[in-house]
Amino acid sequence: MTPSLDSEARKRDQEDLEGFELPFFQKLVVLLWALLVSILARLTDLVLVLGRPRLLRPYLGIWLAERLRSPYRARRTFEVVRALRSTGQRFRELIYGETPLMTALWAFRRAGLGADSRLVDLGAGRGRVLIAARWLGAEAVGVELLASHVESVAKWLVPAGITLEQGDAARAELSGATHVFTNWLALTPETKAKLVERFRTCAPGTRFITVAHPIEAEDFVLRSRHRMLFTWGFEFVWIHEYRPG
């Protein structure tokens, strides 16, 4: 990347960060709300994984990995810069919240996920969604952009039969998926367009669960919409089915 392009990338990233700045009292309310939701989500998560003891150690392991070492906490680490350059994404697309287990289970049941299903989570983060898929007995595969994040988290997920791979979501292997989950909250239109093209490699009948926005493209039929709780607040979850032609 040339110096001028690098400068432009830094400017865009700073604008992305400034977009999340709030006045003091608004920020305080948001932080208190986030803390409340985090506590609620953590407690319900623990109740759920206690019902599936084999998932308890992986769940606690990914939480520990996040606390000790997460490249997503740094604004501009070398790996973040390299990953963004390789995929053409913007920094704000790496800013994300999480999906509590209760929310993922609620959405998955409505999408028909079960023991004979294979879920692929694009932008899997710590892997809570993948643990929810395993809770239902489904095969669970996650794709995450940053290699160091995958390295620190994947080893905890393996004992639960979960696979977390490093890669670009727009190039992920989806041919065997029955369900695809992705959080579209912060994605740019360009990234969404790339993902939709990738979605078209799936078999007819594949179901897609998207957060915040529906898939606005031909051949993706909306089945239902639900308002659900995430770590940042309530958001719509959209369930689609791929029906080409």
PDB file of N, CA and C in Angstrom, residues 8-22 75 89-96 186-188:
ATOM      1  N   GLU A   8      -4.910   7.422   4.041  1.00  0.00           N
ATOM      2  CA  GLU A   8      -6.355   7.434   3.870  1.00  0.00           C
ATOM      3  C   GLU A   8      -7.008   6.354   4.726  1.00  0.00           C
ATOM      4  N   ALA A   9      -6.369   5.180   4.834  1.00  0.00           N
ATOM      5  CA  ALA A   9      -6.903   4.094   5.653  1.00  0.00           C
ATOM      6  C   ALA A   9      -6.929   4.492   7.115  1.00  0.00           C
ATOM      7  N   ARG A  10      -5.839   5.156   7.567  1.00  0.00           N
ATOM      8  CA  ARG A  10      -5.788   5.603   8.958  1.00  0.00           C
ATOM      9  C   ARG A  10      -6.885   6.639   9.235  1.00  0.00           C
ATOM     10  N   LYS A  11      -7.107   7.510   8.273  1.00  0.00           N
ATOM     11  CA  LYS A  11      -8.145   8.535   8.431  1.00  0.00           C
ATOM     12  C   LYS A  11      -9.519   7.897   8.550  1.00  0.00           C
ATOM     13  N   ARG A  12      -9.805   6.896   7.709  1.00  0.00           N
ATOM     14  CA  ARG A  12     -11.089   6.210   7.757  1.00  0.00           C
ATOM     15  C   ARG A  12     -11.278   5.497   9.085  1.00  0.00           C
ATOM     16  N   ASP A  13     -10.211   4.870   9.574  1.00  0.00           N
ATOM     17  CA  ASP A  13     -10.300   4.149  10.842  1.00  0.00           C
ATOM     18  C   ASP A  13     -10.552   5.102  12.001  1.00  0.00           C
ATOM     19  N   GLN A  14      -9.908   6.273  11.967  1.00  0.00           N
ATOM     20  CA  GLN A  14     -10.132   7.260  13.020  1.00  0.00           C
ATOM     21  C   GLN A  14     -11.577   7.749  12.988  1.00  0.00           C
ATOM     22  N   GLU A  15     -12.107   7.941  11.781  1.00  0.00           N
ATOM     23  CA  GLU A  15     -13.506   8.350  11.647  1.00  0.00           C
ATOM     24  C   GLU A  15     -14.433   7.272  12.198  1.00  0.00           C
ATOM     25  N   ASP A  16     -14.090   6.010  11.952  1.00  0.00           N
ATOM     26  CA  ASP A  16     -14.876   4.907  12.482  1.00  0.00           C
ATOM     27  C   ASP A  16     -14.917   4.949  14.005  1.00  0.00           C
ATOM     28  N   LEU A  17     -13.766   5.164  14.617  1.00  0.00           N
ATOM     29  CA  LEU A  17     -13.680   5.216  16.072  1.00  0.00           C
ATOM     30  C   LEU A  17     -14.426   6.412  16.630  1.00  0.00           C
ATOM     31  N   GLU A  18     -14.293   7.565  15.964  1.00  0.00           N
ATOM     32  CA  GLU A  18     -14.987   8.765  16.426  1.00  0.00           C
ATOM     33  C   GLU A  18     -16.504   8.588  16.361  1.00  0.00           C
ATOM     34  N   GLY A  19     -16.948   7.737  15.442  1.00  0.00           N
ATOM     35  CA  GLY A  19     -18.380   7.475  15.327  1.00  0.00           C
ATOM     36  C   GLY A  19     -18.965   6.793  16.544  1.00  0.00           C
ATOM     37  N   PHE A  20     -18.093   6.203  17.383  1.00  0.00           N
ATOM     38  CA  PHE A  20     -18.554   5.532  18.586  1.00  0.00           C
ATOM     39  C   PHE A  20     -18.416   6.421  19.820  1.00  0.00           C
ATOM     40  N   GLU A  21     -17.933   7.663  19.668  1.00  0.00           N
ATOM     41  CA  GLU A  21     -17.781   8.566  20.800  1.00  0.00           C
ATOM     42  C   GLU A  21     -19.139   9.142  21.194  1.00  0.00           C
ATOM     43  N   LEU A  22     -19.376   9.229  22.514  1.00  0.00           N
ATOM     44  CA  LEU A  22     -20.632   9.760  23.031  1.00  0.00           C
ATOM     45  C   LEU A  22     -20.347  10.781  24.126  1.00  0.00           C
ATOM     46  N   ARG A  75      -6.292  -1.072  19.067  1.00  0.00           N
ATOM     47  CA  ARG A  75      -6.856  -0.302  17.948  1.00  0.00           C
ATOM     48  C   ARG A  75      -6.184  -0.637  16.622  1.00  0.00           C
ATOM     49  N   GLN A  89     -11.327  -4.631   4.110  1.00  0.00           N
ATOM     50  CA  GLN A  89     -12.347  -4.199   5.061  1.00  0.00           C
ATOM     51  C   GLN A  89     -11.912  -2.949   5.818  1.00  0.00           C
ATOM     52  N   ARG A  90     -12.873  -2.350   6.522  1.00  0.00           N
ATOM     53  CA  ARG A  90     -12.600  -1.186   7.353  1.00  0.00           C
ATOM     54  C   ARG A  90     -12.508  -1.603   8.813  1.00  0.00           C
ATOM     55  N   PHE A  91     -11.851  -0.758   9.613  1.00  0.00           N
ATOM     56  CA  PHE A  91     -11.620  -1.086  11.020  1.00  0.00           C
ATOM     57  C   PHE A  91     -12.928  -1.306  11.772  1.00  0.00           C
ATOM     58  N   ARG A  92     -13.967  -0.511  11.455  1.00  0.00           N
ATOM     59  CA  ARG A  92     -15.214  -0.624  12.204  1.00  0.00           C
ATOM     60  C   ARG A  92     -15.877  -1.984  12.011  1.00  0.00           C
ATOM     61  N   GLU A  93     -15.482  -2.715  10.952  1.00  0.00           N
ATOM     62  CA  GLU A  93     -16.059  -4.026  10.725  1.00  0.00           C
ATOM     63  C   GLU A  93     -15.519  -5.072  11.704  1.00  0.00           C
ATOM     64  N   LEU A  94     -14.450  -4.707  12.431  1.00  0.00           N
ATOM     65  CA  LEU A  94     -13.913  -5.611  13.444  1.00  0.00           C
ATOM     66  C   LEU A  94     -14.422  -5.259  14.835  1.00  0.00           C
ATOM     67  N   ILE A  95     -15.230  -4.216  14.946  1.00  0.00           N
ATOM     68  CA  ILE A  95     -15.808  -3.838  16.229  1.00  0.00           C
ATOM     69  C   ILE A  95     -17.145  -4.569  16.368  1.00  0.00           C
ATOM     70  N   TYR A  96     -17.230  -5.404  17.349  1.00  0.00           N
ATOM     71  CA  TYR A  96     -18.419  -6.221  17.439  1.00  0.00           C
ATOM     72  C   TYR A  96     -18.776  -6.511  18.890  1.00  0.00           C
ATOM     73  N   ALA A 186     -22.065  -4.134  11.622  1.00  0.00           N
ATOM     74  CA  ALA A 186     -21.081  -3.110  11.279  1.00  0.00           C
ATOM     75  C   ALA A 186     -20.476  -3.291   9.892  1.00  0.00           C
ATOM     76  N   LEU A 187     -20.984  -4.225   9.104  1.00  0.00           N
ATOM     77  CA  LEU A 187     -20.383  -4.496   7.798  1.00  0.00           C
ATOM     78  C   LEU A 187     -20.758  -3.434   6.770  1.00  0.00           C
ATOM     79  N   THR A 188     -19.805  -3.111   5.915  1.00  0.00           N
ATOM     80  CA  THR A 188     -20.057  -2.137   4.854  1.00  0.00           C
ATOM     81  C   THR A 188     -20.833  -2.796   3.719  1.00  0.00           C
TER      82      THR A 188
END
